[in-house]
Amino acid sequence: MTTAARRGTLAVVTFLLLLAIGTVLALVVPEQDLRRWAGALEQASFDPITPAERADRDVAMAWVARVLLGLAAAWLVIGMLAARTRLVRRPGAAAARSTWLSSTRPWRARESTLGMLPLDRRLTFGVPAALVVGTSVVQASFLAVTELVVTVLAWGAVAVVLRLSAWRRSPWPVFAAAGGALVGRCVVILAAMSVAGPGGFWATVWASPVLRTLYVAAVFALFVWVFVAAGWALATQRQRPPRGTAAR
């Protein structure tokens, strides 16, 4: 078995293990605690939101979620196809390819970011960040401002830690790996919210034991994978000598 095949097998096994852990959590953790962890804002938010306020916005939020879901899915598809089609020449296609490749094969994160234009580098960070903000806004129905601020600050702190961890080396491979995993996580959350809005989510997706288990397992696995992919990309990056500004 080649080195690439061994790494690929390790990545698949790791992600399947995370899914298994998430499934166990969904089955053994009390539902009330799961609701808090999964983002039931009426339970966990610092801002008081009544069910009536949320219900009034569910239809609109469902459509916002569908639009964001379409954009996120398009970003993933472009990332999958960019290297094999003429899309690779389009602005932003290199960034989409980098986030997809780095998040699914983080040992290739450095390779995927070499030679990227400044615009693509900014999109590597900016698109996942914008999706995180947009997803949080949908979950909060434009009501829980404090929840949104806390979410943005938390992921901002993660970005700062990742940047500092890269030290003298380029941070873009690490950002690409973490960003791609974040996009995948946002896709799962937005898909759930697009069914009936953030309020209706609890009466539709969450009400089904099977769908609830699948949702919790996927969200948990992708949340942890953000750090696994970033750490893997960082470890690969730190194995190489620091580059000059040309490699950054």
Tab-separated table of C-alpha atoms in Angstrom:
chain	number	residue	atom	x	y	z
A	1	MET	CA	0.000	0.000	0.000
A	2	THR	CA	1.341	3.409	-0.978
A	3	THR	CA	1.810	6.258	1.492
A	4	ALA	CA	-1.129	8.147	-0.036
A	5	ALA	CA	-3.351	5.070	0.283
A	6	ARG	CA	-2.382	4.611	3.934
A	7	ARG	CA	-3.137	8.248	4.674
A	8	GLY	CA	-6.453	8.011	2.872
A	9	THR	CA	-7.396	4.902	4.827
A	10	LEU	CA	-6.439	6.594	8.091
A	11	ALA	CA	-8.566	9.636	7.201
A	12	VAL	CA	-11.613	7.493	6.355
A	13	VAL	CA	-11.248	5.392	9.507
A	14	THR	CA	-10.860	8.521	11.644
A	15	PHE	CA	-13.968	10.137	10.205
A	16	LEU	CA	-15.998	6.937	10.569
A	17	LEU	CA	-14.867	6.740	14.183
A	18	LEU	CA	-16.043	10.319	14.757
A	19	LEU	CA	-19.393	9.444	13.206
A	20	ALA	CA	-19.657	6.437	15.498
A	21	ILE	CA	-18.904	8.574	18.557
A	22	GLY	CA	-21.487	11.116	17.427
A	23	THR	CA	-24.055	8.350	16.988
A	24	VAL	CA	-23.396	7.046	20.496
A	25	LEU	CA	-23.762	10.556	21.904
A	26	ALA	CA	-27.077	10.980	20.086
A	27	LEU	CA	-28.342	7.736	21.606
A	28	VAL	CA	-27.121	8.063	25.201
A	29	VAL	CA	-27.103	11.803	25.960
A	30	PRO	CA	-30.445	13.140	27.257
A	31	GLU	CA	-32.411	14.947	24.571
A	32	GLN	CA	-32.488	18.201	26.539
A	33	ASP	CA	-28.685	18.285	26.671
A	34	LEU	CA	-28.487	17.399	22.994
A	35	ARG	CA	-30.764	20.317	22.158
A	36	ARG	CA	-28.453	22.708	23.953
A	37	TRP	CA	-25.382	21.291	22.247
A	38	ALA	CA	-26.979	21.193	18.787
A	39	GLY	CA	-27.954	24.854	18.948
A	40	ALA	CA	-31.534	25.086	20.196
A	41	LEU	CA	-31.390	28.836	20.622
A	42	GLU	CA	-34.530	28.986	22.673
A	43	GLN	CA	-32.644	26.807	25.183
A	44	ALA	CA	-29.052	28.051	24.863
A	45	SER	CA	-29.285	31.629	23.669
A	46	PHE	CA	-28.401	34.559	25.853
A	47	ASP	CA	-31.190	36.517	24.155
A	48	PRO	CA	-34.856	35.895	25.063
A	49	ILE	CA	-36.720	34.558	22.038
A	50	THR	CA	-40.314	33.421	22.197
A	51	PRO	CA	-41.608	30.543	20.032
A	52	ALA	CA	-44.028	32.953	18.372
A	53	GLU	CA	-41.202	35.285	17.315
A	54	ARG	CA	-39.300	32.386	15.797
A	55	ALA	CA	-42.339	30.882	14.070
A	56	ASP	CA	-43.089	34.185	12.351
A	57	ARG	CA	-39.685	34.028	10.659
A	58	ASP	CA	-39.429	30.327	9.872
A	59	VAL	CA	-40.602	30.542	6.260
A	60	ALA	CA	-38.222	33.371	5.423
A	61	MET	CA	-35.333	31.688	7.275
A	62	ALA	CA	-35.972	28.435	5.436
A	63	TRP	CA	-35.554	30.243	2.120
A	64	VAL	CA	-32.404	32.004	3.310
A	65	ALA	CA	-31.055	28.611	4.369
A	66	ARG	CA	-31.843	27.168	0.925
A	67	VAL	CA	-30.019	29.992	-0.837
A	68	LEU	CA	-26.963	29.605	1.406
A	69	LEU	CA	-27.120	25.838	0.998
A	70	GLY	CA	-27.094	26.227	-2.781
A	71	LEU	CA	-24.081	28.547	-2.635
A	72	ALA	CA	-22.219	26.227	-0.265
A	73	ALA	CA	-23.003	23.188	-2.406
A	74	ALA	CA	-21.822	25.050	-5.505
A	75	TRP	CA	-18.555	25.870	-3.727
A	76	LEU	CA	-18.021	22.182	-2.925
A	77	VAL	CA	-18.877	21.067	-6.460
A	78	ILE	CA	-16.500	23.614	-7.964
A	79	GLY	CA	-13.819	22.372	-5.590
A	80	MET	CA	-14.379	18.766	-6.670
A	81	LEU	CA	-14.384	19.518	-10.399
A	82	ALA	CA	-11.974	22.448	-10.732
A	83	ALA	CA	-8.856	20.383	-11.400
A	84	ARG	CA	-10.567	18.348	-14.134
A	85	THR	CA	-12.387	21.082	-16.016
A	86	ARG	CA	-11.892	24.603	-17.304
A	87	LEU	CA	-13.320	25.890	-14.045
A	88	VAL	CA	-9.793	25.924	-12.672
A	89	ARG	CA	-9.139	29.074	-14.723
A	90	ARG	CA	-12.043	30.960	-13.176
A	91	PRO	CA	-11.503	33.407	-10.300
A	92	GLY	CA	-12.035	31.618	-7.006
A	93	ALA	CA	-11.912	28.098	-8.459
A	94	ALA	CA	-8.426	27.511	-7.072
A	95	ALA	CA	-9.659	28.496	-3.613
A	96	ALA	CA	-12.629	26.133	-3.844
A	97	ARG	CA	-10.356	23.310	-4.990
A	98	SER	CA	-7.918	24.032	-2.172
A	99	THR	CA	-10.553	23.947	0.564
A	100	TRP	CA	-12.053	20.723	-0.788
A	101	LEU	CA	-8.709	18.963	-1.242
A	102	SER	CA	-7.264	20.194	2.053
A	103	SER	CA	-10.287	19.211	4.133
A	104	THR	CA	-10.638	15.728	2.620
A	105	ARG	CA	-6.898	15.041	2.243
A	106	PRO	CA	-5.213	17.400	4.706
A	107	TRP	CA	-1.763	15.961	4.033
A	108	ARG	CA	-2.063	17.639	0.610
A	109	ALA	CA	-3.054	21.034	2.014
A	110	ARG	CA	0.314	22.651	1.339
A	111	GLU	CA	0.374	21.327	-2.213
A	112	SER	CA	-3.142	22.636	-2.867
A	113	THR	CA	-2.263	26.208	-1.877
A	114	LEU	CA	0.990	26.594	-3.808
A	115	GLY	CA	0.876	29.316	-6.448
A	116	MET	CA	-2.532	30.653	-5.460
A	117	LEU	CA	-3.312	34.259	-6.304
A	118	PRO	CA	-4.021	36.744	-3.477
A	119	LEU	CA	-7.750	36.676	-4.318
A	120	ASP	CA	-7.903	32.899	-3.973
A	121	ARG	CA	-6.079	33.033	-0.659
A	122	ARG	CA	-8.578	35.534	0.693
A	123	LEU	CA	-11.471	33.392	-0.531
A	124	THR	CA	-9.946	30.341	1.146
A	125	PHE	CA	-10.531	32.100	4.444
A	126	GLY	CA	-13.409	34.418	3.539
A	127	VAL	CA	-15.922	31.966	2.058
A	128	PRO	CA	-15.965	29.572	5.053
A	129	ALA	CA	-16.055	32.551	7.434
A	130	ALA	CA	-19.014	34.074	5.572
A	131	LEU	CA	-20.853	30.727	5.617
A	132	VAL	CA	-20.318	30.351	9.363
A	133	VAL	CA	-21.774	33.826	9.932
A	134	GLY	CA	-24.665	33.185	7.538
A	135	THR	CA	-25.478	29.843	9.135
A	136	SER	CA	-25.445	31.393	12.604
A	137	VAL	CA	-27.744	34.169	11.413
A	138	VAL	CA	-30.224	31.614	10.040
A	139	GLN	CA	-30.142	29.582	13.248
A	140	ALA	CA	-30.787	32.760	15.241
A	141	SER	CA	-33.511	33.982	12.840
A	142	PHE	CA	-31.859	37.426	13.005
A	143	LEU	CA	-32.981	37.585	16.640
A	144	ALA	CA	-30.250	36.234	18.929
A	145	VAL	CA	-27.560	38.838	18.375
A	146	THR	CA	-25.498	37.771	21.373
A	147	GLU	CA	-25.449	34.172	20.164
A	148	LEU	CA	-24.125	35.337	16.800
A	149	VAL	CA	-21.403	37.466	18.401
A	150	VAL	CA	-20.301	34.585	20.630
A	151	THR	CA	-20.127	32.224	17.641
A	152	VAL	CA	-18.100	34.666	15.542
A	153	LEU	CA	-15.708	35.414	18.400
A	154	ALA	CA	-15.226	31.715	19.135
A	155	TRP	CA	-14.347	30.797	15.550
A	156	GLY	CA	-12.256	33.973	15.287
A	157	ALA	CA	-10.240	32.812	18.293
A	158	VAL	CA	-9.739	29.439	16.593
A	159	ALA	CA	-8.431	31.212	13.476
A	160	VAL	CA	-5.983	33.253	15.568
A	161	VAL	CA	-4.711	30.119	17.328
A	162	LEU	CA	-4.225	28.351	13.995
A	163	ARG	CA	-2.344	31.346	12.612
A	164	LEU	CA	-0.066	31.503	15.637
A	165	SER	CA	0.505	27.750	15.476
A	166	ALA	CA	1.808	28.057	11.921
A	167	TRP	CA	4.350	30.578	13.231
A	168	ARG	CA	6.865	31.363	10.454
A	169	ARG	CA	5.226	29.052	7.972
A	170	SER	CA	2.365	29.884	5.651
A	171	PRO	CA	-1.040	29.640	7.407
A	172	TRP	CA	-3.016	29.143	4.195
A	173	PRO	CA	-2.817	25.319	4.112
A	174	VAL	CA	-4.171	25.233	7.666
A	175	PHE	CA	-6.917	27.755	6.865
A	176	ALA	CA	-7.853	25.771	3.748
A	177	ALA	CA	-8.155	22.494	5.676
A	178	ALA	CA	-10.200	23.988	8.515
A	179	GLY	CA	-12.281	26.111	6.136
A	180	GLY	CA	-13.238	23.191	3.942
A	181	ALA	CA	-14.403	21.194	6.960
A	182	LEU	CA	-16.408	24.207	8.156
A	183	VAL	CA	-18.129	24.433	4.781
A	184	GLY	CA	-19.163	20.782	5.075
A	185	ARG	CA	-20.525	21.381	8.572
A	186	CYS	CA	-22.475	24.413	7.388
A	187	VAL	CA	-23.974	22.349	4.561
A	188	VAL	CA	-25.384	19.829	7.055
A	189	ILE	CA	-26.820	22.528	9.327
A	190	LEU	CA	-28.271	24.545	6.446
A	191	ALA	CA	-29.827	21.424	4.932
A	192	ALA	CA	-31.609	20.795	8.224
A	193	MET	CA	-32.698	24.428	8.581
A	194	SER	CA	-33.952	24.546	4.984
A	195	VAL	CA	-36.694	21.998	5.700
A	196	ALA	CA	-38.901	24.265	7.785
A	197	GLY	CA	-36.717	26.990	9.227
A	198	PRO	CA	-34.854	26.949	12.550
A	199	GLY	CA	-38.058	26.759	14.583
A	200	GLY	CA	-39.678	24.100	12.428
A	201	PHE	CA	-36.448	22.092	12.527
A	202	TRP	CA	-37.299	20.858	16.020
A	203	ALA	CA	-40.746	19.713	14.952
A	204	THR	CA	-39.565	17.950	11.783
A	205	VAL	CA	-35.943	16.775	11.651
A	206	TRP	CA	-35.386	16.674	15.405
A	207	ALA	CA	-38.697	14.921	16.102
A	208	SER	CA	-37.561	11.866	14.137
A	209	PRO	CA	-35.176	9.673	16.205
A	210	VAL	CA	-33.406	8.465	13.045
A	211	LEU	CA	-32.951	11.929	11.540
A	212	ARG	CA	-31.930	13.347	14.927
A	213	THR	CA	-29.255	10.674	15.322
A	214	LEU	CA	-27.926	11.223	11.806
A	215	TYR	CA	-27.877	14.990	12.295
A	216	VAL	CA	-26.054	14.888	15.633
A	217	ALA	CA	-23.542	12.325	14.350
A	218	ALA	CA	-22.751	14.377	11.227
A	219	VAL	CA	-22.514	17.728	13.010
A	220	PHE	CA	-20.320	16.261	15.750
A	221	ALA	CA	-18.009	14.464	13.314
A	222	LEU	CA	-17.571	17.534	11.110
A	223	PHE	CA	-16.995	19.790	14.118
A	224	VAL	CA	-14.150	17.599	15.377
A	225	TRP	CA	-12.855	17.100	11.831
A	226	VAL	CA	-12.259	20.861	11.571
A	227	PHE	CA	-9.520	20.468	14.188
A	228	VAL	CA	-8.289	17.109	12.912
A	229	ALA	CA	-7.850	18.446	9.369
A	230	ALA	CA	-6.255	21.686	10.585
A	231	GLY	CA	-3.872	19.804	12.875
A	232	TRP	CA	-2.950	17.342	10.142
A	233	ALA	CA	-2.275	20.139	7.667
A	234	LEU	CA	-0.270	22.012	10.295
A	235	ALA	CA	1.822	18.950	11.125
A	236	THR	CA	2.596	18.440	7.433
A	237	GLN	CA	3.438	22.115	7.036
A	238	ARG	CA	5.789	22.142	10.026
A	239	GLN	CA	7.733	19.172	8.675
A	240	ARG	CA	9.071	21.437	5.936
A	241	PRO	CA	11.566	24.266	6.408
A	242	PRO	CA	10.109	27.790	6.591
A	243	ARG	CA	9.769	29.490	3.241
A	244	GLY	CA	10.395	33.051	2.238
A	245	THR	CA	7.666	35.462	1.326
A	246	ALA	CA	7.370	33.920	-2.142
A	247	ALA	CA	5.917	30.745	-0.647
A	248	ARG	CA	3.476	32.606	1.525
